[in-house]
Each structure stands twice: as C-alpha cells, then as structure tokens.
C-alpha cells in the first residue's frame, strides 16, 4: 500500500525523544533503536484517520478529534476546552497560538514528565487563562522572540521545564501532527490561531501544519500558514537537531521581542561553494550537520517587559532546575536542549567533542567529560 520511498520517509519522520540521566564519568552512548519499517503501522485506513488531514472550525470541535482505539489511540485528553476545563488538571489538547501575549505550548500532564514518555499525551499550557487549559506559571518564560513572516508565525524562547510539567533534567523532544504512525504527537492535538494569515485577525482558524520542540528550558513553536504549503517550513523530519536548525532565531534569554521576519531557509537546504545542497539527517546522528543554519533577517522589532506579554508574579521553581542546568554545562552548547542548542546558533551538533542525540539536538560528551547521558527512545 505504501511505496518503500514513503516508508523511508515515514521512518525519518519518526518522532524521537529521549530522557537524560546523570552519568558517572565515561558515559556510554546508547543509540536509538532502529525502527523495523516492515512492521510499522500507520493511520490512514478506515476508522483510523491521519491526524493532519482532520479539519475543524474552532466552534465545532468534537469532544475528541481522535477517539479511535487504534494503534496508540484513543487520544488522552479532549478538544472542547472552555472556562469549565481551565486549570492545573486540564487535559485540553487544543493549542492556541495567537500572538506573543497569548499562546500555548505542549507540556506534560504528569508532574516531572519526560517528553519521551508523554509525547502522545501532552496537553496545552497557555500563557493566559483564556483557553480552558493549564496555565504557564508567571516567570516561567524568561525570554522570547516572536516573529511573523510571510510563511509562518514563530515563537522561540526560554522556559523553565517545570512551567510545562517537565522534569527539570528533561532535554525534551520534537512534537508535530504527524508522528511515525500519523496519529500525531500528541494524538488528537489540534492547533488554532487568529494570528496567521489564514485568519481575519479575530477568528480562530485551524493551523494544519506546525512543529515544536520543548525541553531543556527552551522552546520553539512554528505555525505554518495553510495558504502557503510550499516550501514546507514546518518540516518535521529533522527532529534530532533542535530549534537551532529547525527555527533559527536571535532569541536571547532575558529579552522579550516581537518582530517581523523573513522566512528561514528550508531545513536541510544550504549553500556551499555556490552550490545548493540538501542534507538528509541520518538516524542515528553521529556527526554534526555539515552547515550552520542562517538566522533570517528580522525587522520592526519591539522590545517588551516580561509583564507586557506574560502574567505577572514571581517564579518558584524547584532547585533541581539549577542542578540540571549545572549537569548540562559540561556539554557546553548543549545546555538547554537543543530546543535551540545554544544562542550561538551552532547547536550541540556542531561541537567536535560532542555527539548530538535525540530530538533536542543535545550533546553527549564522549571525550571523558562527566556529562549528560542521552538515552534515545523511539516511540511509535
Ligand atoms: C465546555 O467543555 C466541556 C468539556 O470539554 C464540554 O462538555 C462543554 O460542552 C463545553 N461547554 C460549552 C459551552 O461549549
Ligand atoms: C484572538 O483571539 C483571542 C481569543 O482566543 C482574543 O482574545 C483576541 O482578542 C483575538 N485577537 C483579535 C485581534 O481579535
């Protein structure tokens, strides 16, 4: 039914995630398990719709868009989210991505969650209590660059893991509406916005194509316009190289900026010696990508105070966060996950003493440095 070409595409599209553990000296690298393509099952048959093909008006969402008990289904949470579902236990899986002062990210429904364990059931955490979801605590977001481009809107920034229910040590992973089995991560997750060009600026319109990384105290989220499908700026295949490569940005921790921007280069496409080349990401990834991502130009940037965009209040986050940060430091650029790897834009994968592994492009020290051990987990 599927060509082998499609199947290898699906293999590449597999969502990877991983957890971290403190390693003693001389950490051992455990490669991600190799998926058995022949056994892979994907949605698409009768009664098993492909998540990314489902279309809704916000006001006509069913209670669950993916109630089907097939493959990894049914979905964990629900999609009708309103004031009655607002609060810290909300399992709302409708994510709103309106603007710099009103957006949500996917986070863990369980406290101290690891993306690798919860990717199928992540729930919406929003910056404001408007959408029937959990709310990101005041102070959790410590920096952001919001960009509106001709192809998509995007947020790249810094967030305490705990603000999304994630374990402070979790380096996180990539989420998108496809997944290896095309049921999406999360299953039944849908995204709406009144900030895309598909919206009149007021009406929440569904975002068909999006991707995001969370973890390592960083995040990035991109909502592509439905009206602009080529090239695909919401490519989900480069899930081992983090935000630096998937959403290159000049976001800085401690800064809150809102900009217009040019579109980025298509992920994996770069120029070398006058030639345009396309890099395919190997899996596992043993060497850095052969190029540095270009940060697209931005303009009309406005700088805000945190409280102009986010809820006011002081942050109280577990001291574990500090030790997690400390433990990640020996790996240098990897500290913080590959959600963007590092501010330098070089990303974890660029260091010759390091190996990038897992969705966030985190670095595993292989030179005898005490560091962070990444365990690759392929979750179908
Ligand atoms: C609010 O959400 C709940 C739970 O999803 C749903 O049962 C209820 O119908 C919704 N209420 C309205 C007015 O949409
Ligand atoms: C976008 O939607 C949100 C509610 O989801 C609303 O508060 C906001 O006013 C809307 N923006 C515009 C410009 O209408």
mmCIF file of C-alpha atoms and ligand atoms in Angstrom:
data_model
loop_
_atom_site.group_PDB
_atom_site.id
_atom_site.type_symbol
_atom_site.label_atom_id
_atom_site.label_comp_id
_atom_site.label_asym_id
_atom_site.label_seq_id
_atom_site.Cartn_x
_atom_site.Cartn_y
_atom_site.Cartn_z
ATOM 1 C CA UNK A 1 0.000 0.000 0.000
ATOM 2 C CA UNK A 2 2.858 2.360 0.699
ATOM 3 C CA UNK A 3 5.844 2.664 -1.508
ATOM 4 C CA UNK A 4 9.168 1.963 0.096
ATOM 5 C CA UNK A 5 10.035 5.586 -0.543
ATOM 6 C CA UNK A 6 7.111 6.700 1.546
ATOM 7 C CA UNK A 7 8.002 4.200 4.201
ATOM 8 C CA UNK A 8 11.512 5.522 4.436
ATOM 9 C CA UNK A 9 10.085 8.998 4.670
ATOM 10 C CA UNK A 10 7.905 7.805 7.493
ATOM 11 C CA UNK A 11 10.904 6.280 9.152
ATOM 12 C CA UNK A 12 12.643 9.623 9.014
ATOM 13 C CA UNK A 13 9.538 11.301 10.277
ATOM 14 C CA UNK A 14 9.513 9.137 13.363
ATOM 15 C CA UNK A 15 9.316 11.274 16.424
ATOM 16 C CA UNK A 16 12.273 10.851 18.645
ATOM 17 C CA UNK A 17 12.501 11.727 22.184
ATOM 18 C CA UNK A 18 14.785 10.967 24.962
ATOM 19 C CA UNK A 19 15.390 11.346 28.600
ATOM 20 C CA UNK A 20 18.504 12.175 30.422
ATOM 21 C CA UNK A 21 20.163 10.784 33.438
ATOM 22 C CA UNK A 22 23.209 11.866 35.247
ATOM 23 C CA UNK A 23 26.040 9.731 34.144
ATOM 24 C CA UNK A 24 29.092 8.797 36.050
ATOM 25 C CA UNK A 25 32.359 9.531 34.343
ATOM 26 C CA UNK A 26 32.792 7.916 30.967
ATOM 27 C CA UNK A 27 29.146 7.913 29.942
ATOM 28 C CA UNK A 28 28.113 5.270 27.487
ATOM 29 C CA UNK A 29 26.127 6.294 24.468
ATOM 30 C CA UNK A 30 23.104 4.190 23.790
ATOM 31 C CA UNK A 31 21.974 4.514 20.203
ATOM 32 C CA UNK A 32 18.308 4.939 19.455
ATOM 33 C CA UNK A 33 16.703 1.656 18.486
ATOM 34 C CA UNK A 34 16.359 1.232 14.759
ATOM 35 C CA UNK A 35 12.729 1.062 13.747
ATOM 36 C CA UNK A 36 11.615 -2.012 11.901
ATOM 37 C CA UNK A 37 9.998 -0.469 8.900
ATOM 38 C CA UNK A 38 8.303 -3.644 7.758
ATOM 39 C CA UNK A 39 6.333 -3.760 10.984
ATOM 40 C CA UNK A 40 5.438 -0.117 11.059
ATOM 41 C CA UNK A 41 1.756 0.557 11.081
ATOM 42 C CA UNK A 42 0.351 3.897 10.149
ATOM 43 C CA UNK A 43 -3.040 5.523 10.342
ATOM 44 C CA UNK A 44 -4.927 6.088 7.156
ATOM 45 C CA UNK A 45 -7.258 3.115 6.877
ATOM 46 C CA UNK A 46 -10.938 3.036 7.617
ATOM 47 C CA UNK A 47 -11.602 4.345 11.121
ATOM 48 C CA UNK A 48 -8.002 5.428 11.577
ATOM 49 C CA UNK A 49 -7.772 8.887 10.086
ATOM 50 C CA UNK A 50 -4.458 10.604 9.563
ATOM 51 C CA UNK A 51 -4.484 13.331 12.203
ATOM 52 C CA UNK A 52 -3.077 16.048 9.960
ATOM 53 C CA UNK A 53 -5.951 15.621 7.485
ATOM 54 C CA UNK A 54 -8.677 16.388 10.037
ATOM 55 C CA UNK A 55 -10.285 19.822 9.613
ATOM 56 C CA UNK A 56 -12.424 21.755 12.097
ATOM 57 C CA UNK A 57 -13.958 25.074 12.883
ATOM 58 C CA UNK A 58 -12.884 26.020 16.398
ATOM 59 C CA UNK A 59 -16.516 26.379 17.423
ATOM 60 C CA UNK A 60 -17.407 22.948 16.005
ATOM 61 C CA UNK A 61 -14.689 20.837 17.580
ATOM 62 C CA UNK A 62 -15.897 17.439 18.791
ATOM 63 C CA UNK A 63 -15.152 16.448 22.367
ATOM 64 C CA UNK A 64 -12.266 14.374 20.994
ATOM 65 C CA UNK A 65 -10.969 14.580 17.458
ATOM 66 C CA UNK A 66 -9.201 11.212 17.823
ATOM 67 C CA UNK A 67 -11.455 8.864 19.840
ATOM 68 C CA UNK A 68 -10.312 5.866 17.801
ATOM 69 C CA UNK A 69 -8.869 2.954 19.775
ATOM 70 C CA UNK A 70 -6.363 2.007 17.113
ATOM 71 C CA UNK A 71 -2.569 1.966 17.178
ATOM 72 C CA UNK A 72 -1.747 4.367 20.018
ATOM 73 C CA UNK A 73 -5.301 5.711 20.218
ATOM 74 C CA UNK A 74 -7.627 6.874 21.532
ATOM 75 C CA UNK A 75 -6.325 10.288 22.485
ATOM 76 C CA UNK A 76 -5.603 11.050 26.136
ATOM 77 C CA UNK A 77 -7.377 14.376 26.548
ATOM 78 C CA UNK A 78 -10.090 16.338 24.796
ATOM 79 C CA UNK A 79 -10.609 19.228 22.408
ATOM 80 C CA UNK A 80 -13.634 21.126 23.718
ATOM 81 C CA UNK A 81 -11.886 23.500 26.053
ATOM 82 C CA UNK A 82 -13.566 26.370 27.848
ATOM 83 C CA UNK A 83 -13.792 28.006 31.247
ATOM 84 C CA UNK A 84 -15.123 24.797 32.783
ATOM 85 C CA UNK A 85 -11.952 22.938 31.779
ATOM 86 C CA UNK A 86 -9.494 25.663 32.792
ATOM 87 C CA UNK A 87 -6.979 24.786 35.491
ATOM 88 C CA UNK A 88 -3.953 22.802 36.569
ATOM 89 C CA UNK A 89 -5.521 19.433 35.780
ATOM 90 C CA UNK A 90 -6.882 20.358 32.377
ATOM 91 C CA UNK A 91 -6.227 17.770 29.712
ATOM 92 C CA UNK A 92 -7.132 20.124 26.898
ATOM 93 C CA UNK A 93 -5.373 19.176 23.673
ATOM 94 C CA UNK A 94 -6.464 22.180 21.645
ATOM 95 C CA UNK A 95 -3.488 24.527 21.473
ATOM 96 C CA UNK A 96 -3.986 28.224 20.736
ATOM 97 C CA UNK A 97 -1.124 30.146 19.125
ATOM 98 C CA UNK A 98 -2.436 33.659 18.670
ATOM 99 C CA UNK A 99 0.360 36.068 19.394
ATOM 100 C CA UNK A 100 3.247 36.926 21.700
ATOM 101 C CA UNK A 101 0.871 37.727 24.553
ATOM 102 C CA UNK A 102 -1.441 34.762 24.040
ATOM 103 C CA UNK A 103 -0.081 31.376 23.075
ATOM 104 C CA UNK A 104 0.252 27.848 24.382
ATOM 105 C CA UNK A 105 2.890 25.136 24.305
ATOM 106 C CA UNK A 106 2.547 21.403 24.775
ATOM 107 C CA UNK A 107 3.567 20.137 28.210
ATOM 108 C CA UNK A 108 3.325 17.075 30.381
ATOM 109 C CA UNK A 109 0.020 16.063 32.000
ATOM 110 C CA UNK A 110 2.068 14.353 34.727
ATOM 111 C CA UNK A 111 4.365 16.290 37.008
ATOM 112 C CA UNK A 112 8.055 15.791 36.288
ATOM 113 C CA UNK A 113 7.136 14.323 32.930
ATOM 114 C CA UNK A 114 9.672 13.313 30.354
ATOM 115 C CA UNK A 115 8.717 14.146 26.794
ATOM 116 C CA UNK A 116 9.897 10.709 25.763
ATOM 117 C CA UNK A 117 7.248 9.175 27.974
ATOM 118 C CA UNK A 118 4.406 11.623 27.439
ATOM 119 C CA UNK A 119 4.701 12.790 23.847
ATOM 120 C CA UNK A 120 1.490 11.049 22.839
ATOM 121 C CA UNK A 121 -0.497 12.697 25.626
ATOM 122 C CA UNK A 122 0.944 16.172 26.073
ATOM 123 C CA UNK A 123 -1.602 18.858 26.900
ATOM 124 C CA UNK A 124 -1.815 22.589 26.286
ATOM 125 C CA UNK A 125 -0.204 25.020 28.710
ATOM 126 C CA UNK A 126 -1.069 28.625 27.865
ATOM 127 C CA UNK A 127 0.356 31.966 28.824
ATOM 128 C CA UNK A 128 -3.112 33.261 29.690
ATOM 129 C CA UNK A 129 -6.157 31.632 31.325
ATOM 130 C CA UNK A 130 -8.275 32.148 28.228
ATOM 131 C CA UNK A 131 -8.476 28.787 26.546
ATOM 132 C CA UNK A 132 -9.627 26.144 29.046
ATOM 133 C CA UNK A 133 -6.117 24.813 29.547
ATOM 134 C CA UNK A 134 -3.397 24.642 32.134
ATOM 135 C CA UNK A 135 -1.613 27.961 32.587
ATOM 136 C CA UNK A 136 2.123 28.533 32.342
ATOM 137 C CA UNK A 137 3.147 29.943 35.740
ATOM 138 C CA UNK A 138 4.278 33.579 35.925
ATOM 139 C CA UNK A 139 8.015 33.889 35.491
ATOM 140 C CA UNK A 140 8.439 30.560 33.719
ATOM 141 C CA UNK A 141 9.075 32.168 30.344
ATOM 142 C CA UNK A 142 12.346 34.061 30.663
ATOM 143 C CA UNK A 143 12.836 35.202 27.085
ATOM 144 C CA UNK A 144 11.159 35.085 23.700
ATOM 145 C CA UNK A 145 11.414 36.258 20.147
ATOM 146 C CA UNK A 146 8.041 36.171 18.387
ATOM 147 C CA UNK A 147 8.320 36.510 14.629
ATOM 148 C CA UNK A 148 5.709 36.992 11.945
ATOM 149 C CA UNK A 149 6.950 36.035 8.489
ATOM 150 C CA UNK A 150 5.415 35.603 5.041
ATOM 151 C CA UNK A 151 5.248 31.843 5.621
ATOM 152 C CA UNK A 152 4.534 31.270 9.295
ATOM 153 C CA UNK A 153 4.435 32.725 12.783
ATOM 154 C CA UNK A 154 7.013 31.501 15.228
ATOM 155 C CA UNK A 155 7.985 31.727 18.874
ATOM 156 C CA UNK A 156 11.454 30.825 20.101
ATOM 157 C CA UNK A 157 12.373 31.277 23.705
ATOM 158 C CA UNK A 158 13.346 30.137 27.147
ATOM 159 C CA UNK A 159 11.063 28.485 29.669
ATOM 160 C CA UNK A 160 11.663 26.634 32.893
ATOM 161 C CA UNK A 161 10.883 22.987 32.259
ATOM 162 C CA UNK A 162 8.652 22.906 35.339
ATOM 163 C CA UNK A 163 6.424 25.516 33.751
ATOM 164 C CA UNK A 164 5.383 22.805 31.304
ATOM 165 C CA UNK A 165 5.218 19.959 33.836
ATOM 166 C CA UNK A 166 8.552 18.613 32.624
ATOM 167 C CA UNK A 167 11.268 17.159 34.764
ATOM 168 C CA UNK A 168 13.994 19.791 35.229
ATOM 169 C CA UNK A 169 16.547 17.463 33.648
ATOM 170 C CA UNK A 170 14.489 16.593 30.592
ATOM 171 C CA UNK A 171 16.144 17.722 27.395
ATOM 172 C CA UNK A 172 12.810 17.271 25.681
ATOM 173 C CA UNK A 173 11.862 16.448 22.156
ATOM 174 C CA UNK A 174 10.004 17.321 18.996
ATOM 175 C CA UNK A 175 6.244 17.247 18.521
ATOM 176 C CA UNK A 176 4.171 17.586 15.359
ATOM 177 C CA UNK A 177 0.820 16.474 13.947
ATOM 178 C CA UNK A 178 2.326 13.517 12.058
ATOM 179 C CA UNK A 179 4.401 11.095 14.149
ATOM 180 C CA UNK A 180 5.628 7.756 12.922
ATOM 181 C CA UNK A 181 2.100 6.379 12.748
ATOM 182 C CA UNK A 182 0.497 9.627 11.531
ATOM 183 C CA UNK A 183 -1.680 9.898 14.634
ATOM 184 C CA UNK A 184 0.333 12.898 15.803
ATOM 185 C CA UNK A 185 2.125 13.863 18.981
ATOM 186 C CA UNK A 186 0.001 14.461 20.853
ATOM 187 C CA UNK A 187 -2.642 12.158 19.450
ATOM 188 C CA UNK A 188 -5.638 14.311 18.816
ATOM 189 C CA UNK A 189 -3.692 17.527 19.260
ATOM 190 C CA UNK A 190 -5.070 20.400 17.190
ATOM 191 C CA UNK A 191 -3.764 23.946 16.830
ATOM 192 C CA UNK A 192 -5.727 27.153 16.216
ATOM 193 C CA UNK A 193 -4.670 30.762 15.714
ATOM 194 C CA UNK A 194 -6.027 34.181 14.934
ATOM 195 C CA UNK A 195 -2.508 35.387 14.191
ATOM 196 C CA UNK A 196 -1.852 33.570 10.933
ATOM 197 C CA UNK A 197 -2.675 34.965 7.520
ATOM 198 C CA UNK A 198 -5.415 32.336 7.270
ATOM 199 C CA UNK A 199 -7.336 34.246 9.937
ATOM 200 C CA UNK A 200 -9.144 37.558 9.579
ATOM 201 C CA UNK A 201 -7.226 38.548 12.721
ATOM 202 C CA UNK A 202 -10.093 37.663 15.044
ATOM 203 C CA UNK A 203 -11.421 34.234 14.142
ATOM 204 C CA UNK A 204 -9.530 31.221 15.405
ATOM 205 C CA UNK A 205 -8.555 29.242 12.314
ATOM 206 C CA UNK A 206 -7.036 25.782 12.415
ATOM 207 C CA UNK A 207 -3.300 25.502 11.742
ATOM 208 C CA UNK A 208 -2.842 22.370 9.685
ATOM 209 C CA UNK A 209 0.944 22.245 9.786
ATOM 210 C CA UNK A 210 3.100 23.060 12.783
ATOM 211 C CA UNK A 211 6.073 21.754 14.706
ATOM 212 C CA UNK A 212 7.713 22.431 18.021
ATOM 213 C CA UNK A 213 10.494 21.459 20.407
ATOM 214 C CA UNK A 214 10.183 21.761 24.179
ATOM 215 C CA UNK A 215 12.590 20.835 26.951
ATOM 216 C CA UNK A 216 15.991 21.797 28.243
ATOM 217 C CA UNK A 217 14.447 25.060 29.487
ATOM 218 C CA UNK A 218 13.820 26.143 25.913
ATOM 219 C CA UNK A 219 11.034 26.063 23.400
ATOM 220 C CA UNK A 220 10.266 26.820 19.818
ATOM 221 C CA UNK A 221 6.947 26.592 18.022
ATOM 222 C CA UNK A 222 6.142 27.356 14.402
ATOM 223 C CA UNK A 223 2.669 27.614 12.880
ATOM 224 C CA UNK A 224 2.781 27.486 9.094
ATOM 225 C CA UNK A 225 0.126 29.207 7.006
ATOM 226 C CA UNK A 226 -2.349 26.870 5.360
ATOM 227 C CA UNK A 227 -2.292 29.097 2.319
ATOM 228 C CA UNK A 228 1.419 28.557 1.848
ATOM 229 C CA UNK A 229 2.328 24.894 1.675
ATOM 230 C CA UNK A 230 5.456 25.007 -0.473
ATOM 231 C CA UNK A 231 8.131 25.026 0.509
ATOM 232 C CA UNK A 232 7.303 23.270 3.748
ATOM 233 C CA UNK A 233 8.668 25.425 6.534
ATOM 234 C CA UNK A 234 7.114 23.129 9.141
ATOM 235 C CA UNK A 235 9.202 20.158 8.085
ATOM 236 C CA UNK A 236 9.140 17.528 10.822
ATOM 237 C CA UNK A 237 11.903 15.225 9.638
ATOM 238 C CA UNK A 238 14.856 16.993 11.229
ATOM 239 C CA UNK A 239 13.897 16.067 14.750
ATOM 240 C CA UNK A 240 17.396 15.354 16.071
ATOM 241 C CA UNK A 241 18.842 18.817 15.514
ATOM 242 C CA UNK A 242 16.645 21.040 17.649
ATOM 243 C CA UNK A 243 15.459 24.604 17.333
ATOM 244 C CA UNK A 244 18.766 25.993 16.094
ATOM 245 C CA UNK A 245 18.351 24.237 12.792
ATOM 246 C CA UNK A 246 14.582 23.965 12.615
ATOM 247 C CA UNK A 247 13.771 27.511 13.725
ATOM 248 C CA UNK A 248 16.923 29.624 13.616
ATOM 249 C CA UNK A 249 16.307 32.775 15.614
ATOM 250 C CA UNK A 250 18.072 35.529 17.500
ATOM 251 C CA UNK A 251 16.061 34.941 20.688
ATOM 252 C CA UNK A 252 18.037 35.755 23.833
ATOM 253 C CA UNK A 253 17.298 34.708 27.382
ATOM 254 C CA UNK A 254 16.098 37.752 29.312
ATOM 255 C CA UNK A 255 14.777 39.522 26.214
ATOM 256 C CA UNK A 256 11.191 39.775 25.040
ATOM 257 C CA UNK A 257 10.956 40.871 21.424
ATOM 258 C CA UNK A 258 8.309 40.845 18.730
ATOM 259 C CA UNK A 259 9.468 41.193 15.130
ATOM 260 C CA UNK A 260 8.576 40.822 11.521
ATOM 261 C CA UNK A 261 10.922 38.426 9.834
ATOM 262 C CA UNK A 262 11.980 36.880 6.580
ATOM 263 C CA UNK A 263 11.321 33.199 6.110
ATOM 264 C CA UNK A 264 14.106 30.837 7.030
ATOM 265 C CA UNK A 265 15.906 28.511 4.682
ATOM 266 C CA UNK A 266 14.164 25.190 4.223
ATOM 267 C CA UNK A 267 15.633 22.922 6.876
ATOM 268 C CA UNK A 268 18.478 20.832 5.472
ATOM 269 C CA UNK A 269 18.995 23.072 2.428
ATOM 270 C CA UNK A 270 22.197 25.082 2.394
ATOM 271 C CA UNK A 271 24.699 26.641 0.051
ATOM 272 C CA UNK A 272 28.301 25.564 -0.200
ATOM 273 C CA UNK A 273 30.780 26.837 -2.794
ATOM 274 C CA UNK A 274 27.947 28.320 -4.769
ATOM 275 C CA UNK A 275 26.015 25.072 -4.882
ATOM 276 C CA UNK A 276 22.652 24.498 -3.235
ATOM 277 C CA UNK A 277 22.756 21.233 -1.363
ATOM 278 C CA UNK A 278 20.243 19.266 0.678
ATOM 279 C CA UNK A 279 21.350 17.438 3.774
ATOM 280 C CA UNK A 280 19.388 14.391 4.850
ATOM 281 C CA UNK A 281 19.585 13.749 8.556
ATOM 282 C CA UNK A 282 20.974 10.309 9.335
ATOM 283 C CA UNK A 283 19.467 8.398 12.212
ATOM 284 C CA UNK A 284 21.230 7.949 14.491
ATOM 285 C CA UNK A 285 23.068 11.186 14.026
ATOM 286 C CA UNK A 286 26.778 10.649 14.627
ATOM 287 C CA UNK A 287 28.240 13.747 13.081
ATOM 288 C CA UNK A 288 27.096 17.358 13.092
ATOM 289 C CA UNK A 289 25.138 18.719 10.165
ATOM 290 C CA UNK A 290 27.581 19.997 7.522
ATOM 291 C CA UNK A 291 26.259 23.542 7.659
ATOM 292 C CA UNK A 292 25.388 26.354 10.024
ATOM 293 C CA UNK A 293 21.773 27.497 9.927
ATOM 294 C CA UNK A 294 21.225 31.046 8.703
ATOM 295 C CA UNK A 295 19.228 33.226 11.077
ATOM 296 C CA UNK A 296 16.717 35.027 8.871
ATOM 297 C CA UNK A 297 16.646 38.810 8.922
ATOM 298 C CA UNK A 298 14.123 40.425 11.226
ATOM 299 C CA UNK A 299 12.712 43.936 11.232
ATOM 300 C CA UNK A 300 10.342 46.196 13.147
ATOM 301 C CA UNK A 301 11.425 44.545 16.375
ATOM 302 C CA UNK A 302 9.791 45.849 19.514
ATOM 303 C CA UNK A 303 11.146 45.041 22.934
ATOM 304 C CA UNK A 304 8.791 44.419 25.847
ATOM 305 C CA UNK A 305 8.886 43.826 29.540
ATOM 306 C CA UNK A 306 8.019 40.296 30.539
ATOM 307 C CA UNK A 307 4.834 41.508 32.181
ATOM 308 C CA UNK A 308 3.688 43.227 28.985
ATOM 309 C CA UNK A 309 3.305 39.767 27.463
ATOM 310 C CA UNK A 310 3.047 37.293 30.324
ATOM 311 C CA UNK A 311 1.281 37.009 33.652
ATOM 312 C CA UNK A 312 2.914 38.959 36.454
ATOM 313 C CA UNK A 313 4.162 37.146 39.510
ATOM 314 C CA UNK A 314 7.262 35.616 40.904
ATOM 315 C CA UNK A 315 8.580 32.287 39.858
ATOM 316 C CA UNK A 316 9.177 29.495 42.290
ATOM 317 C CA UNK A 317 10.857 26.625 40.605
ATOM 318 C CA UNK A 318 12.486 23.592 42.138
ATOM 319 C CA UNK A 319 16.141 23.905 42.967
ATOM 320 C CA UNK A 320 16.557 20.785 40.860
ATOM 321 C CA UNK A 321 16.448 23.128 37.921
ATOM 322 C CA UNK A 322 19.733 24.614 38.973
ATOM 323 C CA UNK A 323 21.417 21.272 39.321
ATOM 324 C CA UNK A 324 20.014 20.199 35.989
ATOM 325 C CA UNK A 325 21.497 23.248 34.383
ATOM 326 C CA UNK A 326 24.748 22.514 36.094
ATOM 327 C CA UNK A 327 24.812 18.961 34.933
ATOM 328 C CA UNK A 328 24.267 20.001 31.380
ATOM 329 C CA UNK A 329 27.040 22.552 31.415
ATOM 330 C CA UNK A 330 29.936 20.238 30.799
ATOM 331 C CA UNK A 331 28.444 19.578 27.400
ATOM 332 C CA UNK A 332 28.717 23.242 26.591
ATOM 333 C CA UNK A 333 26.491 24.204 23.756
ATOM 334 C CA UNK A 334 24.034 21.521 24.613
ATOM 335 C CA UNK A 335 22.980 23.024 27.850
ATOM 336 C CA UNK A 336 19.424 23.610 27.373
ATOM 337 C CA UNK A 337 18.416 21.368 24.843
ATOM 338 C CA UNK A 338 18.649 21.689 21.832
ATOM 339 C CA UNK A 339 15.497 23.485 21.795
ATOM 340 C CA UNK A 340 17.916 25.786 20.366
ATOM 341 C CA UNK A 341 21.089 24.152 21.391
ATOM 342 C CA UNK A 342 22.767 27.383 22.082
ATOM 343 C CA UNK A 343 22.498 31.036 21.414
ATOM 344 C CA UNK A 344 25.478 30.842 19.165
ATOM 345 C CA UNK A 345 23.309 29.065 16.698
ATOM 346 C CA UNK A 346 25.935 26.434 16.307
ATOM 347 C CA UNK A 347 23.918 23.982 18.266
ATOM 348 C CA UNK A 348 25.005 20.970 20.113
ATOM 349 C CA UNK A 349 25.695 19.046 16.989
ATOM 350 C CA UNK A 350 28.421 21.389 15.890
ATOM 351 C CA UNK A 351 30.872 20.533 18.608
ATOM 352 C CA UNK A 352 33.508 18.057 17.606
ATOM 353 C CA UNK A 353 33.768 16.709 21.118
ATOM 354 C CA UNK A 354 30.129 16.018 21.237
ATOM 355 C CA UNK A 355 27.542 13.854 19.740
ATOM 356 C CA UNK A 356 24.090 15.121 19.095
ATOM 357 C CA UNK A 357 21.412 12.718 20.028
ATOM 358 C CA UNK A 358 17.730 12.915 20.471
ATOM 359 C CA UNK A 359 15.147 15.356 19.450
ATOM 360 C CA UNK A 360 16.652 18.374 21.032
ATOM 361 C CA UNK A 361 19.992 18.006 19.466
ATOM 362 C CA UNK A 362 21.556 17.701 22.864
ATOM 363 C CA UNK A 363 25.166 16.894 23.219
ATOM 364 C CA UNK A 364 26.576 13.788 24.742
ATOM 365 C CA UNK A 365 30.116 14.137 25.866
ATOM 366 C CA UNK A 366 32.276 11.383 24.532
ATOM 367 C CA UNK A 367 35.634 12.754 25.471
ATOM 368 C CA UNK A 368 35.708 11.557 29.049
ATOM 369 C CA UNK A 369 33.998 14.658 30.392
ATOM 370 C CA UNK A 370 31.458 13.907 33.032
ATOM 371 C CA UNK A 371 28.284 14.859 31.327
ATOM 372 C CA UNK A 372 24.788 14.025 30.448
ATOM 373 C CA UNK A 373 23.797 10.693 29.076
ATOM 374 C CA UNK A 374 21.103 10.696 26.462
ATOM 375 C CA UNK A 375 19.043 7.613 26.005
ATOM 376 C CA UNK A 376 17.367 7.592 22.640
ATOM 377 C CA UNK A 377 13.861 6.260 22.696
ATOM 378 C CA UNK A 378 11.846 5.777 19.561
ATOM 379 C CA UNK A 379 8.238 5.957 20.463
ATOM 380 C CA UNK A 380 5.701 4.800 17.960
HETATM 381 C C1 LIG B 1 -17.074 23.098 27.780
HETATM 382 O O1 LIG B 1 -16.190 21.966 27.751
HETATM 383 C C2 LIG B 1 -16.782 20.798 28.236
HETATM 384 C C3 LIG B 1 -15.701 19.752 28.361
HETATM 385 O O2 LIG B 1 -14.993 19.620 27.189
HETATM 386 C C4 LIG B 1 -17.934 20.389 27.343
HETATM 387 O O3 LIG B 1 -18.532 19.201 27.802
HETATM 388 C C5 LIG B 1 -18.958 21.515 27.310
HETATM 389 O O4 LIG B 1 -19.944 21.193 26.357
HETATM 390 C C6 LIG B 1 -18.293 22.820 26.926
HETATM 391 N N1 LIG B 1 -19.245 23.898 27.084
HETATM 392 C C7 LIG B 1 -19.520 24.731 26.101
HETATM 393 C C8 LIG B 1 -20.493 25.817 26.423
HETATM 394 O O5 LIG B 1 -19.025 24.635 24.989
HETATM 395 C C1 LIG B 2 -7.576 36.442 19.104
HETATM 396 O O1 LIG B 2 -8.285 35.503 19.881
HETATM 397 C C2 LIG B 2 -8.256 35.762 21.265
HETATM 398 C C3 LIG B 2 -9.067 34.706 21.947
HETATM 399 O O2 LIG B 2 -8.702 33.444 21.539
HETATM 400 C C4 LIG B 2 -8.820 37.107 21.611
HETATM 401 O O3 LIG B 2 -8.648 37.357 22.978
HETATM 402 C C5 LIG B 2 -8.111 38.158 20.819
HETATM 403 O O4 LIG B 2 -8.747 39.383 21.048
HETATM 404 C C6 LIG B 2 -8.169 37.803 19.360
HETATM 405 N N1 LIG B 2 -7.474 38.796 18.610
HETATM 406 C C7 LIG B 2 -8.112 39.623 17.843
HETATM 407 C C8 LIG B 2 -7.262 40.625 17.135
HETATM 408 O O5 LIG B 2 -9.316 39.575 17.704
#
